[in-house]
Amino acid sequence: MTAELVRGQNHPVSRSRVEVRVSAGTPVLALASFADAQGRLTGTGALAHPGARSLPGVHAPADLADRHAFAVDLDAVAADVHRVGVLLVLPPGGPVGFGAVPAPHVALAAPDGGTEIAGYTLTGLDAETAVIALELYRRQGAWKVRAVGQGYADGLGALLADGGLPVPAARELAATALSTAAPAKETDATLATMPTLVGDLRAPQTAPRTPGPAPEPPAPAPDPVSGVPYTGAPGPAPAGDGSPPTISYTHPRRRRTSGEPPEPAPRAAAAEPGQHPQPVAGDAAGWSLDERLYNQVWGMFEDLARTVAAYRSAVEFADSRRDRELDDALADPRHRIGGSGDAARDAARARREELIARAQAVLDRDLAQLIAESEVVEPALPAPYARWDNPVWHGHRVPEEAPLAVRLGDLHLPERPGLRIPMLVRVPLERGLWIDNGRTGSEAAMAMDTDRLRRAAMDMAVAHAVRLLAVHPAGRFSVHVIDAAGAGAASLEPLVRAGVLAAPPTTGAAAVGRTLAELTRRVDLVQMALKAGAPEDLPPDVDTAEQLLIVHDFPHGFDDRAVTQLRYLADEGAAVGVHLLMVADRDEASAYGPLLDPLWRSLMRLSPVPDDHLADPWVHHAWTFEPNLPPEGSRVLDQALDRVAEARRTTRP
């Protein structure tokens, strides 16, 4: 069973020979460091890097790559080495920081491709270019692994200096490590995180190419449907050349036309040259089927965004060309009399229609391919990613491992509303969620009765809570509810009936304060334990499971102190396992003025009705978000909760 760690969490290592695996969305340098019991580096020879790859028990990779795997023999590590750090470093001239690339994932596994022991996804990074990802450390004669996630914006030199090396020596060692790394090879990048939407977009960076003279580009191949070359980027052709726009429909990190099957997930070969292969579920890179499916959904999301961008760009080009030709016709005195002017205008309109027809044919072709892929992928999704009407829920059992991500709803574009892309977010959640139950958020919300809208918002929150409970191991996820006025009792009934809440829903102002104080205390204690380097030394009454707090009808029942505590949980809680799910109307909290603006900005806004308030990180389309709720009359939530309750009873000591 793989333990999915959060920052500061540790896990025992029961074997002496292990393998470190790194999966990143961009080429990185993977290094290993040796430190004493106080975490101080034992000298300039305590770093395994491309220029000096071997230390006792460790042989570090030699090149930049988006994937690494190297062995560690803990029995061979010297007795005076108490900590073995796994470091990740971005190359000079590459991405500006780990916040600009997909979150790397680092795992400790049995050697030679064995099962994973523990894994950690490095979320929450920003401008850091060097980071201590994991740390193997001795404790009471045994080895453990800890998720560290400590980053340094000033790079590897700052990291080494913080580890105890003199600043000049640290800078010199960092320069040597970076200068001796072999260039990155051209590979398909593994995308480790779904793009965060409006307000927190982080576009993945393209891997830097090997330095050297650029090869001569091949001639653009004509599209088999439209005849338009599609080797360039989406967008209109240079102004004034009169040619159709070049359009690219190829995902930059997915094999879409090659007859060779990608590894480790094979794709069937194309039936005819130039045609797309038949889609296969899991056709993406990844260590597990769940990760491959997750990355495949990411790829479909990007494919649809770029395909529609190319179509819209072609239409815009056709319109601008028509307008320019009409202006030219009107400016020509020869066209002002007689029928030649009408003929010129008709010809301009006809050329526009021809260009749009070509672009539409290409769009239809690529949408058909994406629809075919969606029809294969959707039924194959595991429960954390699946819709509530997916049959996978009928046979679902509470897992032994935490999921990689969960589904919040669906995304689609107006060009093909029926093509829905699952909106997946990584867990543990990097930020809180806000389900907007106000009527000013969208036209659909304004058209709905207030009571129905509020009930739909609370039902949506309960569905998210049930999913999170059902896809986490028993006892590894706890849910708290603040419903100060008791207005959400009907929606909360399934959670209450199943007995899966950490405590009965909180009602009344006094109880609101107690619940917030308990969760604030947990955040404080875990933060102090992490800073002290002893995250396992928590008081016995502290629940170490991930915590979700559902707040309904905020700010009812909240005084100034409670509002401050809520803001604190929103800012600090996610990093230590306390997550916020607000069901609220922002207008009802307007009395607080700008005081609450940071709170709303820190949360990802969702809507209980279709709303196009989300954007992608590539071309910034306005995507329509649709919540995913159980079918009318379905008992899928009750069945999932019954299994959660049963799993808790059987695992309770």
XYZ file of C-alpha atoms in Angstrom:
653
model
C 0.000 0.000 0.000
C 1.352 3.397 -0.978
C 1.235 6.142 1.654
C 0.399 9.505 0.075
C 2.204 11.999 2.268
C 1.448 15.645 2.907
C 4.090 18.185 3.798
C 5.760 17.278 7.093
C 4.257 13.790 7.310
C 6.539 10.781 7.747
C 6.317 7.059 7.040
C 8.440 4.109 8.191
C 10.852 2.539 5.682
C 10.901 -1.205 6.273
C 13.593 -2.138 3.733
C 17.222 -1.116 3.378
C 17.347 -0.965 -0.426
C 14.858 1.481 -1.965
C 14.366 3.389 -5.205
C 13.628 7.108 -5.470
C 11.308 8.000 -8.357
C 10.750 11.517 -9.621
C 7.984 12.500 -12.023
C 7.925 16.146 -13.113
C 6.279 18.121 -15.886
C 9.576 19.679 -16.965
C 13.249 18.611 -16.950
C 14.759 18.846 -13.470
C 18.023 17.868 -11.834
C 17.686 15.208 -9.099
C 20.392 15.323 -6.413
C 21.038 13.636 -3.071
C 22.545 15.241 0.040
C 24.001 13.808 3.264
C 23.479 15.629 6.574
C 24.141 14.983 10.255
C 21.602 14.646 13.059
C 21.087 18.430 13.149
C 20.464 18.605 9.401
C 23.847 20.213 8.635
C 25.648 19.128 5.471
C 28.876 17.326 6.286
C 30.904 19.237 3.655
C 31.128 19.942 -0.063
C 31.476 16.205 -0.642
C 28.042 15.589 0.871
C 26.170 16.256 -2.377
C 25.702 13.643 -5.103
C 25.401 15.569 -8.374
C 26.241 15.014 -12.076
C 29.883 15.973 -11.529
C 30.285 13.627 -8.558
C 27.417 11.178 -8.751
C 28.333 8.626 -6.108
C 28.146 8.768 -2.346
C 28.130 5.691 -0.090
C 24.762 4.068 -0.769
C 23.600 6.606 -3.410
C 24.229 7.068 -7.143
C 22.519 10.221 -8.424
C 21.263 10.720 -12.009
C 23.591 12.421 -14.490
C 21.182 14.377 -16.658
C 18.256 16.734 -16.715
C 14.996 14.852 -17.263
C 11.321 14.972 -16.390
C 11.631 11.472 -14.887
C 14.317 10.012 -12.661
C 14.793 6.754 -10.797
C 17.850 6.003 -8.677
C 18.630 3.473 -5.991
C 19.514 4.119 -2.351
C 21.154 1.470 -0.148
C 20.538 2.616 3.411
C 22.805 -0.075 4.881
C 25.714 1.410 2.938
C 25.142 4.943 4.252
C 27.809 5.965 6.763
C 26.872 5.852 10.437
C 27.471 9.601 10.897
C 24.931 10.432 8.163
C 21.491 10.799 9.719
C 19.592 12.448 6.865
C 19.584 11.691 3.143
C 17.837 14.476 1.226
C 16.294 14.209 -2.246
C 16.704 17.580 -3.985
C 15.050 18.823 -7.181
C 16.542 21.772 -9.081
C 15.314 23.647 -12.154
C 18.010 24.348 -14.764
C 19.269 27.872 -15.527
C 17.270 29.407 -18.344
C 14.336 27.092 -17.649
C 11.039 27.838 -15.893
C 11.061 30.769 -13.490
C 10.006 28.580 -10.572
C 8.246 25.384 -9.584
C 5.024 27.371 -9.372
C 5.117 27.784 -13.158
C 5.230 24.034 -13.905
C 3.111 21.030 -12.934
C 3.690 19.949 -9.347
C 6.451 17.289 -9.209
C 5.734 13.938 -7.598
C 8.435 12.068 -5.687
C 8.015 8.496 -4.495
C 9.985 5.958 -2.486
C 9.575 2.436 -3.834
C 10.955 -1.066 -3.741
C 13.926 -1.366 -6.122
C 13.788 -2.527 -9.738
C 10.299 -1.285 -10.473
C 8.712 -2.552 -7.271
C 5.667 -1.167 -5.505
C 5.700 2.305 -4.014
C 6.140 2.704 -0.285
C 5.316 6.403 0.004
C 4.715 9.302 -2.362
C 4.568 13.068 -2.076
C 3.312 15.695 -4.528
C 5.086 19.028 -4.056
C 2.209 21.490 -4.152
C 2.131 25.109 -3.031
C 5.464 26.141 -4.558
C 5.878 29.467 -6.341
C 9.184 31.125 -7.303
C 11.376 28.383 -5.816
C 13.931 26.899 -8.226
C 15.446 24.389 -5.789
C 13.551 22.267 -3.286
C 14.168 19.559 -0.706
C 11.477 17.082 -1.740
C 11.934 14.079 0.550
C 14.205 13.228 3.438
C 15.244 9.778 4.609
C 16.246 10.006 8.260
C 17.251 7.774 11.142
C 15.078 7.593 14.219
C 15.693 5.186 17.102
C 17.777 2.889 14.938
C 15.291 2.709 12.055
C 14.849 4.701 8.854
C 11.837 6.834 7.997
C 10.889 9.030 5.053
C 9.499 12.537 5.498
C 7.791 14.825 2.974
C 9.682 18.115 3.271
C 8.771 20.410 0.355
C 11.131 23.198 1.481
C 11.903 25.437 -1.497
C 14.443 28.180 -2.188
C 13.760 31.017 -4.601
C 17.497 31.818 -4.798
C 18.277 28.351 -6.079
C 20.576 25.494 -5.169
C 23.245 27.742 -3.710
C 20.828 29.129 -1.132
C 19.665 25.607 -0.289
C 23.216 24.403 0.323
C 24.086 27.520 2.333
C 21.010 26.961 4.492
C 22.310 23.427 5.034
C 25.438 24.768 6.678
C 27.963 25.268 3.875
C 29.794 28.596 3.680
C 28.146 30.832 1.103
C 31.104 30.889 -1.338
C 31.473 27.113 -1.175
C 27.723 26.637 -1.565
C 27.630 28.837 -4.659
C 30.638 27.105 -6.203
C 29.190 23.636 -5.561
C 25.813 24.682 -7.011
C 27.472 26.055 -10.151
C 29.449 22.825 -10.572
C 26.337 20.647 -10.181
C 24.356 22.652 -12.721
C 27.152 23.003 -15.265
C 27.966 19.275 -15.355
C 24.391 18.084 -15.898
C 23.720 16.465 -19.266
C 21.095 18.248 -21.406
C 17.513 17.071 -21.252
C 16.419 14.452 -23.754
C 13.309 15.005 -25.855
C 10.550 13.070 -24.074
C 6.854 13.319 -23.479
C 6.430 15.278 -20.254
C 4.314 13.791 -17.513
C 1.718 16.288 -16.412
C 1.282 15.892 -12.708
C -1.455 18.363 -11.955
C -4.653 19.512 -13.559
C -4.616 23.240 -14.381
C -6.021 25.415 -11.700
C -8.676 27.714 -13.107
C -9.547 31.423 -12.964
C -7.304 33.379 -10.633
C -4.815 30.552 -10.076
C -3.767 29.458 -13.548
C -0.290 28.070 -13.855
C 0.593 27.281 -17.419
C 3.102 24.461 -17.768
C 6.420 25.491 -19.254
C 7.747 23.808 -22.359
C 10.897 21.790 -21.736
C 14.003 23.637 -22.968
C 15.539 22.140 -26.094
C 19.113 20.996 -26.364
C 21.350 23.934 -27.341
C 22.693 23.917 -30.878
C 21.749 24.939 -34.389
C 18.093 24.518 -35.178
C 17.290 21.872 -37.812
C 15.690 22.919 -41.071
C 11.915 22.785 -40.523
C 9.969 20.371 -42.749
C 7.468 21.700 -45.224
C 3.971 22.036 -43.713
C 1.854 18.978 -44.422
C -1.630 19.760 -45.718
C -4.557 18.782 -43.576
C -6.294 15.738 -45.121
C -9.721 17.363 -44.778
C -9.249 21.055 -45.404
C -5.970 21.257 -47.267
C -4.791 23.895 -44.756
C -1.280 23.299 -43.324
C -1.449 22.667 -39.601
C 2.153 22.541 -38.422
C 2.156 26.069 -37.032
C 0.660 27.477 -33.874
C -3.000 28.517 -33.790
C -3.507 32.013 -35.092
C -3.900 34.028 -38.270
C -1.281 34.175 -40.957
C 0.865 37.306 -41.137
C -1.169 40.290 -42.239
C -1.185 40.979 -45.927
C -0.053 37.616 -47.315
C -3.575 36.555 -48.204
C -3.012 32.940 -47.177
C -5.194 30.903 -44.813
C -4.051 30.712 -41.187
C -1.780 27.866 -40.149
C -3.495 25.691 -37.566
C -1.996 23.185 -35.141
C -4.202 20.546 -33.600
C -1.419 18.453 -32.140
C -1.046 18.214 -28.361
C 2.614 19.107 -27.677
C 3.068 16.295 -25.128
C 0.908 13.498 -26.545
C 1.528 11.065 -29.368
C -1.502 11.462 -31.574
C -0.504 10.319 -35.078
C 2.406 7.944 -34.664
C 1.816 4.276 -35.390
C 4.293 3.329 -32.652
C 2.539 2.629 -29.333
C 3.630 4.860 -26.436
C 4.831 3.252 -23.255
C 3.601 2.208 -20.801
C 0.074 2.580 -22.169
C -0.207 1.264 -25.739
C -2.431 2.911 -28.296
C -3.730 0.990 -31.315
C -2.104 1.863 -34.624
C -3.953 4.033 -37.109
C -6.160 2.210 -39.574
C -4.929 4.363 -42.483
C -1.933 6.671 -42.933
C -2.618 10.208 -41.737
C -5.590 9.181 -39.591
C -5.713 9.246 -35.807
C -5.314 5.884 -34.029
C -8.250 4.429 -32.187
C -8.400 5.918 -28.675
C -7.361 3.833 -25.687
C -8.130 4.588 -22.041
C -4.940 5.377 -20.147
C -3.018 6.636 -23.187
C -0.667 8.909 -21.238
C 2.488 8.643 -19.182
C 2.278 7.734 -15.518
C 3.339 5.264 -12.858
C -0.170 3.843 -12.404
C -3.380 3.552 -14.395
C -4.981 6.259 -12.239
C -2.130 8.652 -13.014
C -2.260 7.802 -16.722
C -6.000 8.432 -16.828
C -5.524 11.672 -14.925
C -2.878 12.850 -17.387
C -5.024 11.729 -20.314
C -7.902 13.898 -19.077
C -5.440 16.788 -18.841
C -4.406 16.109 -22.428
C -8.014 16.056 -23.633
C -8.605 19.355 -21.858
C -5.635 20.954 -23.606
C -6.513 19.391 -26.968
C -10.022 20.820 -26.842
C -8.754 24.240 -25.769
C -6.219 24.460 -28.598
C -8.541 22.998 -31.224
C -11.256 25.535 -30.490
C -8.654 28.316 -30.308
C -7.446 27.426 -33.794
C -11.010 27.429 -35.138
C -11.841 30.778 -33.541
C -8.573 32.213 -34.826
C -9.379 31.014 -38.351
C -12.840 32.609 -38.180
C -11.337 35.852 -36.925
C -8.817 35.807 -39.777
C -11.575 35.129 -42.327
C -13.636 38.030 -40.968
C -10.702 40.448 -40.988
C -9.726 39.417 -44.517
C -13.293 39.900 -45.736
C -13.478 43.333 -44.112
C -10.154 44.335 -45.657
C -11.272 43.208 -49.117
C -14.584 45.046 -48.758
C -12.736 48.206 -47.734
C -10.463 47.844 -50.764
C -13.465 47.382 -53.045
C -15.158 50.504 -51.692
C -11.937 52.500 -52.027
C -11.516 51.562 -55.698
C -13.324 54.112 -57.925
C -13.860 51.446 -60.592
C -16.136 49.517 -58.237
C -18.384 52.452 -57.318
C -20.499 52.214 -60.423
C -21.791 49.273 -62.352
C -21.893 45.691 -61.151
C -18.189 45.197 -60.506
C -18.537 46.472 -56.922
C -21.226 43.905 -56.117
C -19.119 41.167 -57.670
C -16.088 42.149 -55.567
C -18.157 42.153 -52.397
C -19.710 38.777 -53.245
C -16.252 37.344 -53.944
C -14.968 38.598 -50.557
C -17.903 37.021 -48.741
C -17.474 33.778 -50.670
C -13.775 33.562 -49.729
C -14.724 34.102 -46.085
C -17.260 31.297 -46.199
C -14.711 29.016 -47.844
C -12.116 29.660 -45.153
C -14.642 29.138 -42.369
C -15.873 25.928 -44.005
C -12.298 24.609 -44.070
C -11.752 25.507 -40.421
C -15.119 23.960 -39.488
C -14.173 20.713 -41.247
C -10.928 20.502 -39.275
C -12.746 21.367 -36.048
C -15.387 18.709 -36.683
C -12.693 16.129 -37.370
C -10.807 16.855 -34.150
C -13.972 17.098 -32.070
C -15.012 13.699 -33.392
C -11.654 12.302 -32.276
C -12.021 13.857 -28.821
C -15.583 12.592 -28.491
C -14.407 9.086 -29.390
C -11.655 9.384 -26.780
C -14.108 10.663 -24.183
C -16.446 7.741 -24.841
C -13.570 5.367 -24.093
C -12.077 7.237 -21.142
C -15.243 8.172 -19.211
C -16.376 4.582 -18.476
C -12.811 3.627 -17.472
C -12.410 6.345 -14.826
C -11.977 5.183 -11.222
C -14.436 6.299 -8.564
C -12.527 9.479 -7.545
C -12.716 10.730 -11.164
C -16.075 9.233 -12.144
C -19.491 10.801 -12.487
C -22.050 9.723 -9.931
C -23.982 7.811 -12.603
C -20.909 5.722 -13.503
C -21.446 2.006 -12.676
C -18.053 1.962 -10.942
C -19.802 3.316 -7.851
C -21.957 0.194 -7.524
C -18.907 -1.961 -6.840
C -16.827 0.670 -5.081
C -15.192 -0.182 -1.784
C -13.322 2.143 0.554
C -9.710 2.053 -0.703
C -6.493 1.488 1.193
C -4.740 4.400 -0.513
C -5.623 8.066 -0.907
C -6.549 9.141 -4.455
C -4.463 11.290 -6.771
C -7.364 13.654 -7.542
C -11.142 14.014 -7.337
C -13.780 15.257 -9.733
C -15.562 18.529 -9.001
C -17.737 18.674 -12.108
C -17.544 18.986 -15.889
C -16.220 21.631 -18.300
C -17.364 22.332 -21.855
C -17.191 24.957 -24.599
C -20.052 26.332 -26.727
C -18.633 24.824 -29.943
C -19.632 21.356 -28.653
C -21.534 21.494 -25.350
C -22.007 17.739 -25.372
C -18.261 17.106 -25.090
C -17.655 17.253 -21.345
C -14.159 17.248 -19.860
C -13.943 16.084 -16.229
C -12.716 18.848 -13.946
C -10.224 17.099 -11.677
C -8.281 18.667 -8.803
C -5.389 17.150 -6.930
C -5.760 16.032 -3.353
C -4.939 17.002 -0.708
C -6.713 20.154 -1.831
C -4.285 23.033 -2.302
C -6.973 25.625 -1.596
C -10.511 25.777 -0.301
C -13.719 25.655 -2.326
C -16.546 28.166 -2.390
C -19.949 27.120 -3.717
C -21.713 30.363 -4.555
C -25.409 30.182 -3.610
C -26.057 33.835 -4.510
C -28.365 34.838 -7.364
C -26.016 37.471 -8.816
C -23.340 35.063 -9.991
C -24.789 34.048 -13.365
C -27.881 34.216 -15.563
C -28.798 30.653 -14.630
C -28.634 31.559 -10.946
C -30.791 34.654 -11.431
C -33.400 32.540 -13.208
C -33.666 30.081 -10.318
C -35.756 30.441 -7.187
C -33.640 31.453 -4.180
C -34.613 28.459 -2.031
C -33.961 25.987 -4.832
C -30.587 27.573 -5.536
C -29.539 27.370 -1.897
C -30.655 23.746 -1.664
C -28.766 22.877 -4.854
C -25.606 24.515 -3.478
C -25.808 22.565 -0.223
C -26.570 19.303 -2.050
C -23.477 19.931 -4.151
C -21.342 20.457 -1.032
C -22.641 17.219 0.503
C -21.885 15.331 -2.730
C -18.294 16.603 -2.632
C -17.966 15.573 1.025
C -19.326 12.087 0.302
C -16.898 11.639 -2.596
C -13.936 12.680 -0.450
C -14.982 10.326 2.341
C -15.586 7.435 -0.046
C -12.267 7.651 -1.885
C -10.023 8.017 1.172
C -9.006 5.123 3.429
C -11.189 4.611 6.473
C -10.318 7.081 9.212
C -8.039 9.174 6.970
C -10.610 11.891 6.235
C -12.898 13.727 8.681
C -15.760 16.111 7.927
C -17.006 18.920 10.189
C -20.087 21.021 9.478
C -21.031 24.521 10.629
C -24.701 25.181 9.911
C -25.390 27.932 12.403
C -29.082 28.414 11.510
C -29.783 24.755 10.763
C -30.978 25.663 7.253
C -28.987 22.873 5.627
C -30.416 20.024 7.694
C -32.271 18.409 4.781
C -29.158 18.235 2.605
C -26.994 17.053 5.507
C -29.344 14.217 6.441
C -27.376 11.477 4.581
C -24.144 12.426 6.386
C -25.889 12.565 9.759
C -27.768 9.291 9.221
C -24.599 7.412 8.263
C -22.753 8.723 11.327
C -19.665 9.670 9.341
C -19.319 13.255 10.580
C -16.612 14.045 13.111
C -19.347 15.616 15.264
C -23.004 16.608 14.825
C -23.496 19.724 12.685
C -22.663 22.851 14.641
C -25.570 25.209 15.278
C -25.625 28.448 17.245
C -22.976 31.132 17.610
C -21.318 29.593 20.696
C -20.871 26.212 19.037
C -19.476 27.901 15.917
C -16.729 29.441 18.036
C -15.853 26.096 19.638
C -15.576 24.282 16.313
C -13.368 26.969 14.808
C -11.203 27.064 17.947
C -10.624 23.278 17.774
C -9.576 23.374 14.132
C -7.425 26.466 14.669
C -5.674 24.668 17.531
C -4.992 21.691 15.261
C -3.439 23.962 12.628
C -1.257 25.648 15.248
C -0.062 22.359 16.762
C 0.786 20.765 13.432
C 2.635 23.897 12.297
C 4.671 23.950 15.521
C 5.472 20.247 15.185
C 6.643 20.744 11.617
C 8.832 23.688 12.547
C 10.333 21.627 15.376
C 11.105 18.792 12.964
C 8.926 16.340 14.890
C 5.588 16.113 13.078
C 4.846 12.740 14.669
C 5.034 14.172 18.197
C 1.495 15.555 18.415
C -0.808 15.388 21.429
C -2.916 12.206 21.406
C -6.163 14.165 21.063
C -5.117 15.679 17.712
C -6.790 13.962 14.765
C -4.067 13.445 12.156
C -6.561 12.701 9.365
C -7.307 15.251 6.641
C -10.059 17.597 7.834
C -12.827 19.197 5.768
C -14.906 22.015 7.264
C -18.214 22.741 5.520
C -19.522 26.207 6.376
C -23.146 26.871 5.399
C -24.852 30.276 5.254
C -21.815 32.315 6.232
C -21.714 34.841 7.948
C -24.784 33.805 9.994
C -23.619 32.944 13.527
C -20.132 34.432 13.052
C -18.789 37.208 15.232
C -15.584 39.123 14.509
C -13.414 36.555 16.270
C -14.992 33.697 14.330
C -14.470 35.548 11.039
C -10.789 36.014 11.892
C -10.437 32.310 12.712
C -12.130 31.362 9.441
C -9.742 33.553 7.472
C -6.845 31.938 9.312
C -8.063 28.454 8.377
C -8.449 29.513 4.742
C -4.900 30.907 4.657
C -3.006 28.337 6.735
C -5.178 25.240 6.969
C -4.662 23.582 3.584
C -0.896 23.225 4.095
C -1.452 21.157 7.251
C -4.532 19.179 6.260
C -7.480 21.426 7.194
C -9.589 22.280 4.151
C -12.474 24.703 3.769
C -15.695 24.273 1.773
C -17.848 27.401 1.943
C -21.494 27.510 0.861
C -22.278 31.192 0.908
C -23.545 34.276 -0.871
C -20.839 36.919 -0.994
C -23.423 39.707 -0.992
C -24.687 38.595 2.423
C -21.238 39.245 3.863
C -20.947 42.678 2.270
C -21.172 44.351 5.700
C -17.568 43.302 6.317
C -16.465 45.267 3.247
C -12.969 44.633 1.900
C -12.014 42.719 5.056
C -13.220 39.479 3.457
C -11.832 40.065 -0.030
C -8.709 37.940 0.699
C -10.997 35.130 1.908
C -13.009 34.989 -1.317
C -9.867 35.257 -3.448
C -8.247 32.359 -1.601
C -11.111 30.001 -2.499
C -11.945 28.378 -5.827
C -15.440 29.526 -6.763
C -17.884 26.923 -8.052
C -21.519 27.274 -8.995
C -24.474 24.925 -8.354
C -25.794 25.853 -11.829
C -23.991 26.050 -15.188
C -21.690 29.075 -15.246
C -18.872 30.129 -17.592
C -16.596 31.781 -15.029
C -13.575 29.463 -15.403
C -10.688 29.805 -17.846
C -7.926 27.533 -19.099
C -4.222 28.472 -18.813
C -3.363 28.176 -22.515
C -5.743 30.401 -24.492
C -8.086 31.611 -21.700
C -11.368 30.349 -23.086
C -14.411 30.904 -20.894
C -15.352 27.329 -19.947
C -18.809 26.467 -18.688
C -18.678 24.589 -15.402
C -21.478 22.153 -14.614
C -21.738 20.474 -11.218
C -21.946 16.707 -11.058
C -24.780 15.553 -8.794
C -26.305 12.080 -8.367
C -29.234 11.279 -10.678
C -32.688 12.106 -9.354
C -33.881 9.325 -7.060
C -30.498 7.575 -6.967
C -29.220 6.059 -3.718
C -25.581 6.198 -4.755
C -24.664 8.658 -1.970
C -26.376 6.523 0.686
C -24.629 3.388 -0.583
C -21.238 5.105 -0.595
C -21.786 6.400 2.935
C -22.894 2.971 4.167
C -19.612 1.517 2.903
C -17.640 4.304 4.586
C -19.399 3.629 7.890
C -18.855 -0.123 7.534
C -15.150 0.342 6.752
C -14.739 2.524 9.826
C -16.388 -0.103 12.039
C -14.177 -2.906 10.749
C -10.939 -0.909 11.081
C -11.704 0.624 14.460
C -9.279 -0.704 17.120
